[in-house]
Each structure stands twice: as structure tokens, then as C-alpha cells.
PDB file of C-alpha atoms in Angstrom:
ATOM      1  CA  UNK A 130       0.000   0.000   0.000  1.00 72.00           C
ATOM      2  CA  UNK A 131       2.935   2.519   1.084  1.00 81.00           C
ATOM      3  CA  UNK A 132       4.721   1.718  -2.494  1.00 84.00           C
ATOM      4  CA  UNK A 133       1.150   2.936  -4.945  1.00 83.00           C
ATOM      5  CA  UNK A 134       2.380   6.590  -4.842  1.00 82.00           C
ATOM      6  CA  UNK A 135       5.933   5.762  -5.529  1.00 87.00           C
ATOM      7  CA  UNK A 136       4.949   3.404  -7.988  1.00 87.00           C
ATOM      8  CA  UNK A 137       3.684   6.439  -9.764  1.00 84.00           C
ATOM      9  CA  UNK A 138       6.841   8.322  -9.385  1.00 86.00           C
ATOM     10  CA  UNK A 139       8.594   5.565 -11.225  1.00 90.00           C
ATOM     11  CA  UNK A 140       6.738   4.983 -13.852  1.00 86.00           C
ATOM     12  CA  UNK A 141       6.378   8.980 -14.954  1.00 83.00           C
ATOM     13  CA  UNK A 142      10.037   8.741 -14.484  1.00 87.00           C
ATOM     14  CA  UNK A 143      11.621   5.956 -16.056  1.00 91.00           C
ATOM     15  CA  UNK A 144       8.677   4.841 -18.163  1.00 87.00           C
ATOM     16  CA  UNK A 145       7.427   7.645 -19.862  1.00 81.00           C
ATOM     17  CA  UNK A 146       8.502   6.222 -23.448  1.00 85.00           C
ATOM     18  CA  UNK A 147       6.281   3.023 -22.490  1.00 88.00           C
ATOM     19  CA  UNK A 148       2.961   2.230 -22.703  1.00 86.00           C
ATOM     20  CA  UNK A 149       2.257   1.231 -19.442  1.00 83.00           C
ATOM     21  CA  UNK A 150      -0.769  -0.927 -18.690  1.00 84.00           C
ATOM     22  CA  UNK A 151      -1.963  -0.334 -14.801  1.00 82.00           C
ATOM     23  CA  UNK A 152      -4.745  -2.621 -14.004  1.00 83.00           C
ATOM     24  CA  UNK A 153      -6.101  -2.585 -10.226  1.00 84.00           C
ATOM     25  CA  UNK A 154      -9.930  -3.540  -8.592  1.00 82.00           C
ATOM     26  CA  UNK A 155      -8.773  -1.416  -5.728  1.00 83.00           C
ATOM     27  CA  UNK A 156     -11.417   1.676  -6.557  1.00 78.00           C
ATOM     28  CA  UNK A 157      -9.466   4.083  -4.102  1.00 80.00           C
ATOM     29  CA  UNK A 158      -6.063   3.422  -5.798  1.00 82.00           C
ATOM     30  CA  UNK A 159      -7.619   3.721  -9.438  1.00 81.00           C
ATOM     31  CA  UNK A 160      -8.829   7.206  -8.378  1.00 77.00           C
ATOM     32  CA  UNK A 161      -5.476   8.168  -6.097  1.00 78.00           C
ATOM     33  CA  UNK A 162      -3.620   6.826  -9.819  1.00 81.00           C
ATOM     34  CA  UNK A 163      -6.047   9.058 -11.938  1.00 77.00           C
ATOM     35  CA  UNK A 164      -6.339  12.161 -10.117  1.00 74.00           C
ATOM     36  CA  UNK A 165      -2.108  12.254  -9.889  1.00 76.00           C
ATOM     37  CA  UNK A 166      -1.733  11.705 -13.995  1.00 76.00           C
ATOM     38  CA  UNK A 167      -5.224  12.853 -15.472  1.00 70.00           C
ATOM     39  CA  UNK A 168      -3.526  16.190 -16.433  1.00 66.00           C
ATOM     40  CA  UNK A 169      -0.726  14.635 -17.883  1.00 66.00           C
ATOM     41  CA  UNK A 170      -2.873  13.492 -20.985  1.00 68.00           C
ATOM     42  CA  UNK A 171      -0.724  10.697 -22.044  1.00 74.00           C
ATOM     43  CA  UNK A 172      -2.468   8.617 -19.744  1.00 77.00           C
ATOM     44  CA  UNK A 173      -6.295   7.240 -20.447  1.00 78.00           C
ATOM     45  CA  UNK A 174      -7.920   5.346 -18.327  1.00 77.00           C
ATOM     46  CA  UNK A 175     -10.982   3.041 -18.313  1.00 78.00           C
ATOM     47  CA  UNK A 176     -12.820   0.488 -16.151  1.00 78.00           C
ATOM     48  CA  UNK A 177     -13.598  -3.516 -16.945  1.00 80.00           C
ATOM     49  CA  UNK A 178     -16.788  -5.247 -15.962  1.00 80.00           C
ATOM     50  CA  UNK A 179     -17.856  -8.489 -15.664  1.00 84.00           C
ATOM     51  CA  UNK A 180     -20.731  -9.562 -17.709  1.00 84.00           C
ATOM     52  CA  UNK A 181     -23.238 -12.825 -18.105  1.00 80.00           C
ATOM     53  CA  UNK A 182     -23.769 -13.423 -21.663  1.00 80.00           C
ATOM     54  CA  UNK A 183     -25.585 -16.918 -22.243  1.00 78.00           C
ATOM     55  CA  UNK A 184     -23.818 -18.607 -19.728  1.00 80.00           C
ATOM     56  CA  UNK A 185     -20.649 -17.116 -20.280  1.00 85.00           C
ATOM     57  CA  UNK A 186     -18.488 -13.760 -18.633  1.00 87.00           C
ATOM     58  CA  UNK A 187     -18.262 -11.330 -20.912  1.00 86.00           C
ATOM     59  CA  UNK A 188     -15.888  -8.439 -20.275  1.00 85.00           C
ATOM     60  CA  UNK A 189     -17.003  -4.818 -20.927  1.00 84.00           C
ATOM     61  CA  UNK A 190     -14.950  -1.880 -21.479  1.00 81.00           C
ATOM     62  CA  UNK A 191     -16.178   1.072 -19.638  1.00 77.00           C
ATOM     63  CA  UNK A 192     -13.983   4.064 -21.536  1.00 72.00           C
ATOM     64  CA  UNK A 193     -13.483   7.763 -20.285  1.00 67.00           C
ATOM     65  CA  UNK A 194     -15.439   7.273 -16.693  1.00 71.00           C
ATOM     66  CA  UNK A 195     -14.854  11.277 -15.748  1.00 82.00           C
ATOM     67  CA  UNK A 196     -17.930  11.975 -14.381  1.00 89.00           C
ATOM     68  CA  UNK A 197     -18.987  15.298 -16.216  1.00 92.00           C
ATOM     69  CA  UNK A 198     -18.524  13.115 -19.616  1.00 89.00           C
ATOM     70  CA  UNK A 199     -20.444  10.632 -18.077  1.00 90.00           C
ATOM     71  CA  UNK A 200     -23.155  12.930 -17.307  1.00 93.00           C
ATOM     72  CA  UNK A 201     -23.210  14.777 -20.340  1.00 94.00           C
ATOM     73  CA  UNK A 202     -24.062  10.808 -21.948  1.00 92.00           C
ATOM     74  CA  UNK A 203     -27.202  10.767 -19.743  1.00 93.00           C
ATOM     75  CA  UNK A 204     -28.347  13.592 -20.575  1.00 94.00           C
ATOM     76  CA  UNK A 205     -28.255  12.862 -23.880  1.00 94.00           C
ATOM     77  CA  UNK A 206     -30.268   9.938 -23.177  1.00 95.00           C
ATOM     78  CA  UNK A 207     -33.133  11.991 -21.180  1.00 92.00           C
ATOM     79  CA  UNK A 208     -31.865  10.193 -18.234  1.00 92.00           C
ATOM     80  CA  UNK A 209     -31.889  13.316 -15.917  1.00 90.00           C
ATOM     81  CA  UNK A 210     -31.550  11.708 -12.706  1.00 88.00           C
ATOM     82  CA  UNK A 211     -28.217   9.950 -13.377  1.00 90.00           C
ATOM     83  CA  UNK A 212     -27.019  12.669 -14.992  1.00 92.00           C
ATOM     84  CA  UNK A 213     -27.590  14.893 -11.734  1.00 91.00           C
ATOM     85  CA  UNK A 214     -26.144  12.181  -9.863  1.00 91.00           C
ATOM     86  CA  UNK A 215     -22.803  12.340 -12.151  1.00 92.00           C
ATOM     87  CA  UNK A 216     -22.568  15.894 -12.057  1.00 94.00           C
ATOM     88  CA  UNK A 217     -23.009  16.106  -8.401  1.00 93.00           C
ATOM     89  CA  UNK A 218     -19.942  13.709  -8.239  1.00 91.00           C
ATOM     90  CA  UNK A 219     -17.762  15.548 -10.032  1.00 93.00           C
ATOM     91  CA  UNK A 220     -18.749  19.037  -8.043  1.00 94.00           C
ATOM     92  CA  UNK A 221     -17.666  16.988  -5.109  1.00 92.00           C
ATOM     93  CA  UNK A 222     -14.494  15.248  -6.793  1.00 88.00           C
ATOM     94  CA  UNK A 223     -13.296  18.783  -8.028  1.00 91.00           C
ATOM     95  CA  UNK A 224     -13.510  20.810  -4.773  1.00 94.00           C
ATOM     96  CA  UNK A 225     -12.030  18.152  -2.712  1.00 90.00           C
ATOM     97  CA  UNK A 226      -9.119  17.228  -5.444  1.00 86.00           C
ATOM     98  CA  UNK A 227      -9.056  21.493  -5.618  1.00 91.00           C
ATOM     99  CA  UNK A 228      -8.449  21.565  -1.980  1.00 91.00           C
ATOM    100  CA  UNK A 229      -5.681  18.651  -1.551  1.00 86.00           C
ATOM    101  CA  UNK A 230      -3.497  19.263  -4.364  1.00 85.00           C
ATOM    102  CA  UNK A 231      -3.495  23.089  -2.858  1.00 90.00           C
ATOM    103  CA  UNK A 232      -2.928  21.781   0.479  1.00 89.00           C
ATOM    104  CA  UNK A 233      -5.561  24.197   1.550  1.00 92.00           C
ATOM    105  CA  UNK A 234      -6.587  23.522   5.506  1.00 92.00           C
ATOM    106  CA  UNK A 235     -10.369  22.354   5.877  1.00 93.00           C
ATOM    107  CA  UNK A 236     -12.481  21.659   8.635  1.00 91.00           C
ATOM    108  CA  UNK A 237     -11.730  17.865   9.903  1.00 89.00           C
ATOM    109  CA  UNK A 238     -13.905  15.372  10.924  1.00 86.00           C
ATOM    110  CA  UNK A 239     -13.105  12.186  12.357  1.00 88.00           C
ATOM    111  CA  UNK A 240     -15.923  10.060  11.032  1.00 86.00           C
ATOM    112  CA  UNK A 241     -15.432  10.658   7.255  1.00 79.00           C
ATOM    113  CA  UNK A 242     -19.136  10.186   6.929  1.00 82.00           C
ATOM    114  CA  UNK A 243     -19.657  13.420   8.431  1.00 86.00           C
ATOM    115  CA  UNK A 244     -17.321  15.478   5.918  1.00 86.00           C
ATOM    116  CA  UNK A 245     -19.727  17.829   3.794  1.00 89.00           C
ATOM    117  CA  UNK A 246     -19.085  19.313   0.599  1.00 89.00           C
ATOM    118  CA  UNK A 247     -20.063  22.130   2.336  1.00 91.00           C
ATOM    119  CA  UNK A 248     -16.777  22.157   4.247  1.00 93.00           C
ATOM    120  CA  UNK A 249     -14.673  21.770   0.733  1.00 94.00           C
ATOM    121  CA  UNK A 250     -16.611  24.521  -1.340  1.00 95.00           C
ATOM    122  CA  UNK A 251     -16.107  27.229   1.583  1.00 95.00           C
ATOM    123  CA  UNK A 252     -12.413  26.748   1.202  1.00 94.00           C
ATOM    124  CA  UNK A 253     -12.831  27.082  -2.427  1.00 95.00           C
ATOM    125  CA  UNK A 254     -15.010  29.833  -2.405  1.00 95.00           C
ATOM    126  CA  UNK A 255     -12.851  31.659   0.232  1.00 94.00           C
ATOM    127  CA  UNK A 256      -9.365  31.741  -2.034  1.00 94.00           C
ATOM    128  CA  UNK A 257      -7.414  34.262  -3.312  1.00 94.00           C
ATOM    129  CA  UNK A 258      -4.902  34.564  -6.426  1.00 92.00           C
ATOM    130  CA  UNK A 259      -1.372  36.332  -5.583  1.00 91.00           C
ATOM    131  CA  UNK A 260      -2.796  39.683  -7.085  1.00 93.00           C
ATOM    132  CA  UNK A 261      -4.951  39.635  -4.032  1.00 91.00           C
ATOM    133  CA  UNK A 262      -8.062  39.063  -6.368  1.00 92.00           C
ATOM    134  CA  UNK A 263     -10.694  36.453  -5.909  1.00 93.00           C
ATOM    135  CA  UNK A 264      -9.946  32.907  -7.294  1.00 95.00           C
ATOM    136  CA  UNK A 265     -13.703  32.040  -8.239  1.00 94.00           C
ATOM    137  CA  UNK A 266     -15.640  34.864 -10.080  1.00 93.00           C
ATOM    138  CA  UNK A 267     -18.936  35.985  -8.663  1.00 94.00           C
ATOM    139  CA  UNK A 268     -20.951  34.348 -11.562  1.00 94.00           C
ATOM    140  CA  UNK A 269     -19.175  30.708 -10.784  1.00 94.00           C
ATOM    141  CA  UNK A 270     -19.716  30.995  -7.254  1.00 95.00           C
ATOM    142  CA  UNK A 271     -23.601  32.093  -8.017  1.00 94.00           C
ATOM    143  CA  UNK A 272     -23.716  29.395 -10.445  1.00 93.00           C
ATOM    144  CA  UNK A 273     -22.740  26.411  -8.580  1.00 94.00           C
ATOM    145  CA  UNK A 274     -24.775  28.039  -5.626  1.00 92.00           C
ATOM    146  CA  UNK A 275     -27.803  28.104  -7.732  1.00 91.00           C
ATOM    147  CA  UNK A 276     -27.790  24.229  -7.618  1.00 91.00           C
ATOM    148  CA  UNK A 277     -26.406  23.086  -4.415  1.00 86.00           C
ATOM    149  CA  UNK A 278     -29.935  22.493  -2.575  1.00 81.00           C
ATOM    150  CA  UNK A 279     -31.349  20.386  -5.776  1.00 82.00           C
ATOM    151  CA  UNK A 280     -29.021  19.076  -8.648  1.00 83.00           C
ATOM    152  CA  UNK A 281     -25.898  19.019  -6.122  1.00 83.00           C
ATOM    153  CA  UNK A 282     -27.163  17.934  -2.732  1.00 77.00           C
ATOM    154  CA  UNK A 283     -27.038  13.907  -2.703  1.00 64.00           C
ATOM    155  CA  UNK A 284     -30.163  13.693  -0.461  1.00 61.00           C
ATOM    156  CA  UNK A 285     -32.411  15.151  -3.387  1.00 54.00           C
ATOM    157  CA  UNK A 286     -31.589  11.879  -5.434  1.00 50.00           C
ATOM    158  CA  UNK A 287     -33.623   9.446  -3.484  1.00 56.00           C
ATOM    159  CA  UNK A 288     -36.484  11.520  -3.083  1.00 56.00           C
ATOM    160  CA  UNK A 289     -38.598  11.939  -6.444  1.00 55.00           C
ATOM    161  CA  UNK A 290     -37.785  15.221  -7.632  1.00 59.00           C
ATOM    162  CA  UNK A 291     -38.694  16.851 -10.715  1.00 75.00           C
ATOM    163  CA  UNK A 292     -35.439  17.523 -12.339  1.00 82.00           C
ATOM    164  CA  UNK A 293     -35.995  20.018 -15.273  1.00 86.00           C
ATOM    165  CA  UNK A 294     -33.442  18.931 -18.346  1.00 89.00           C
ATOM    166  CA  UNK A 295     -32.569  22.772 -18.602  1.00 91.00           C
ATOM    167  CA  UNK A 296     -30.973  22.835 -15.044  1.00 91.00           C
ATOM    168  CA  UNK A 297     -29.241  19.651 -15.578  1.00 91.00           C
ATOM    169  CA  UNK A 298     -27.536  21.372 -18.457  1.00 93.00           C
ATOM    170  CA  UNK A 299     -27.310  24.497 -16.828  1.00 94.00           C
ATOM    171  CA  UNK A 300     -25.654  22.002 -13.679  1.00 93.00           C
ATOM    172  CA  UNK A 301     -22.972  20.441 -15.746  1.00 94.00           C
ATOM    173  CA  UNK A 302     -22.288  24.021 -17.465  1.00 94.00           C
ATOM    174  CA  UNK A 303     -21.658  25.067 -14.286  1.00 94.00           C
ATOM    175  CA  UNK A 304     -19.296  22.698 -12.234  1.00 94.00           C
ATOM    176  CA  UNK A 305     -17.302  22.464 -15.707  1.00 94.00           C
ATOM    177  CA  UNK A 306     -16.727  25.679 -15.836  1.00 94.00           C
ATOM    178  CA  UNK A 307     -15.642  25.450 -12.011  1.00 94.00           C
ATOM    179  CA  UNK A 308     -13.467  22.506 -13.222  1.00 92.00           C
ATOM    180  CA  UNK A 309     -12.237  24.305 -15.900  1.00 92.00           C
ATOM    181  CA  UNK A 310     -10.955  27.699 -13.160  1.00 93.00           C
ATOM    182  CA  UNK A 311      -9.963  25.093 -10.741  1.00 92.00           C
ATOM    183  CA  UNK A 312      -7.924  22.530 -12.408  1.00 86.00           C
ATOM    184  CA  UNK A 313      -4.599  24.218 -13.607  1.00 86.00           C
ATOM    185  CA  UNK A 314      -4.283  26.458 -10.282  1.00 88.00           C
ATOM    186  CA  UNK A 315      -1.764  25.577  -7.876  1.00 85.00           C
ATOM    187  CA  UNK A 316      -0.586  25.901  -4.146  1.00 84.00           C
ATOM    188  CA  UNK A 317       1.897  28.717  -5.674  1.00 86.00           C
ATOM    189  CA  UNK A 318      -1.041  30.258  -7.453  1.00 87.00           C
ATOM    190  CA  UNK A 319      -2.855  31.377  -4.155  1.00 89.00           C
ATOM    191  CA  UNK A 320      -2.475  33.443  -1.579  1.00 83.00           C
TER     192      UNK A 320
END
């Protein structure tokens, strides 16, 4: 478990003329290994499944599982709900990948199931570029807010709720235009 990270290291390192092949079913090492080279974009990454097929397993490919793409297939489909589900994953994956790669200080909680997003998007909200001007513009920050209590809040999923196709779309515009401001800022960037 200590050597994952390393492994990484090593492979960026000394490999980076290969094509290197990293298969794992651990799902927190597959996303710990995707969030550290997604933004490399030599690497791709995908997801096998199991299927029965008259008796037989059948392996699936699952390609490009980031969740906004993911979403945006959905709601292509008219399936709203998973789409808002998606979407409200990668609001969630993108403030708390924001936050640790910055090393920015948020509040702790020692049952993990009592960590908000709340907690994350605060922090996010609150930064500051070097110039002393505000990381997130107002429009982002009223965008995302704009969603938070339907489309983004995970208890609004099991409850029927009447999810209009126009906020969905108006949801994934949204967090990927946070991802967009959030994803090539770093620690040295801030404040």
C-alpha cells in the first residue's frame, strides 16, 4: 500500500517512453492513480466489468469514466436523474481534489461520513490569487450556488424530484466551468 504513490513516481520517471498498462480492482487506488496523472494526458484510463452473456463472462470496457462526460451521456439519453447524480460527483471530486493538491486547511472530521461538501466549497469559495483578487468569479460561485440544494445535494436523489433537463444542463455548465478555473491552479497560485 505505502509503495502505490511511488509506484507512480517511477513509472512517470523511467517509463514515460512506455505504454504502461496499470490494471487494479482497488477503486481508491484507481482514483489516487487518476487524479495524480489525469492532467498529464498521455495517460487514459478506463474500467472492466464483468458480464453474463448466455452462460458465459463477458468483459465490458467502460472508456473515459470522468464523471462530467459521463453525465453529459445521460443527458443525452433523457436520463436526468443519473445525470444529476454524475454531475453532483464531479462538483464533489473537483472541490475536494481542488483543496488537496493546494494543500488548503479544511475543517476535519473524524468520522469521514460526516465530511460535507459544504466544508470543501467554503475553502474554495474563500481563495485568493497572488494579485490579491478572488480565485472564483462571482458568476461561478452564483452558479454552482444556484444548484447546491437540488441538482448538487445527494439527499435530493432518493427523493422523487422533478429535475428540469434545462438545469441539468445548466448544472454540468456550471461545475465544468468550475473545473475548468480550478484545475490548472496551484498551491503557488494562491495566496
Amino acid at each position: 500500500m505505502s509503495n502505490r504513490l511511488p509506484l507512480l513516481d517511477i513509472l512517470e520517471k523511467n517509463f514515460s517512453d512506455w505504454q504502461v498498462m496499470l490494471a487494479t480492482f482497488d477503486k481508491v487506488w484507481f482514483d489516487m492513480a487518476w487524479q495524480r496523472v489525469k492532467d498529464l494526458k498521455t495517460w487514459e484510463q478506463g474500467e472492466l466489468y464483468c458480464s453474463r452473456d448466455n452462460q458465459c463472462d463477458v468483459p465490458i470496457y467502460k472508456g473515459n469514466t470522468e464523471y462530467l462526460n459521463v453525465a453529459k451521456k445521460h443527458l443525452d439519453t433523457g436520463d436526468l436523474r443519473a445525470a444529476a447524480i454524475y454531475i453532483r460527483a464531479a462538483y464533489e471530486r473537483e472541490i475536494k481534489s481542488f483543496c488537496n493538491n493546494c494543500n488548503l486547511t479544511v475543517r476535519y472530521c473524524e468520522n469521514p461520513k460526516d465530511q460535507k461538501a459544504e466544508d470543501f466549497w467554503k475553502v474554495v469559495k474563500a481563495q485568493k490569487r497572488r494579485d490579491g483578487s478572488d480565485l472564483l468569479n462571482a458568476k461561478v460561485i452564483t452558479d454552482v450556488e444556484s444548484f447546491r440544494s437540488t441538482i448538487l445535494n445527494q439527499l435530493s436523489h432518493t427523493a422523487p424530484v422533478n429535475l428540469v433537463r434545462s438545469e441539468v444542463e445548466k448544472a454540468h455548465a456550471a461545475i465544468t466551468t468550475l473545473r475548468d478555473t480550478l484545475q490548472p491552479v496551484k498551491k503557488r497560485d494562491l495566496q
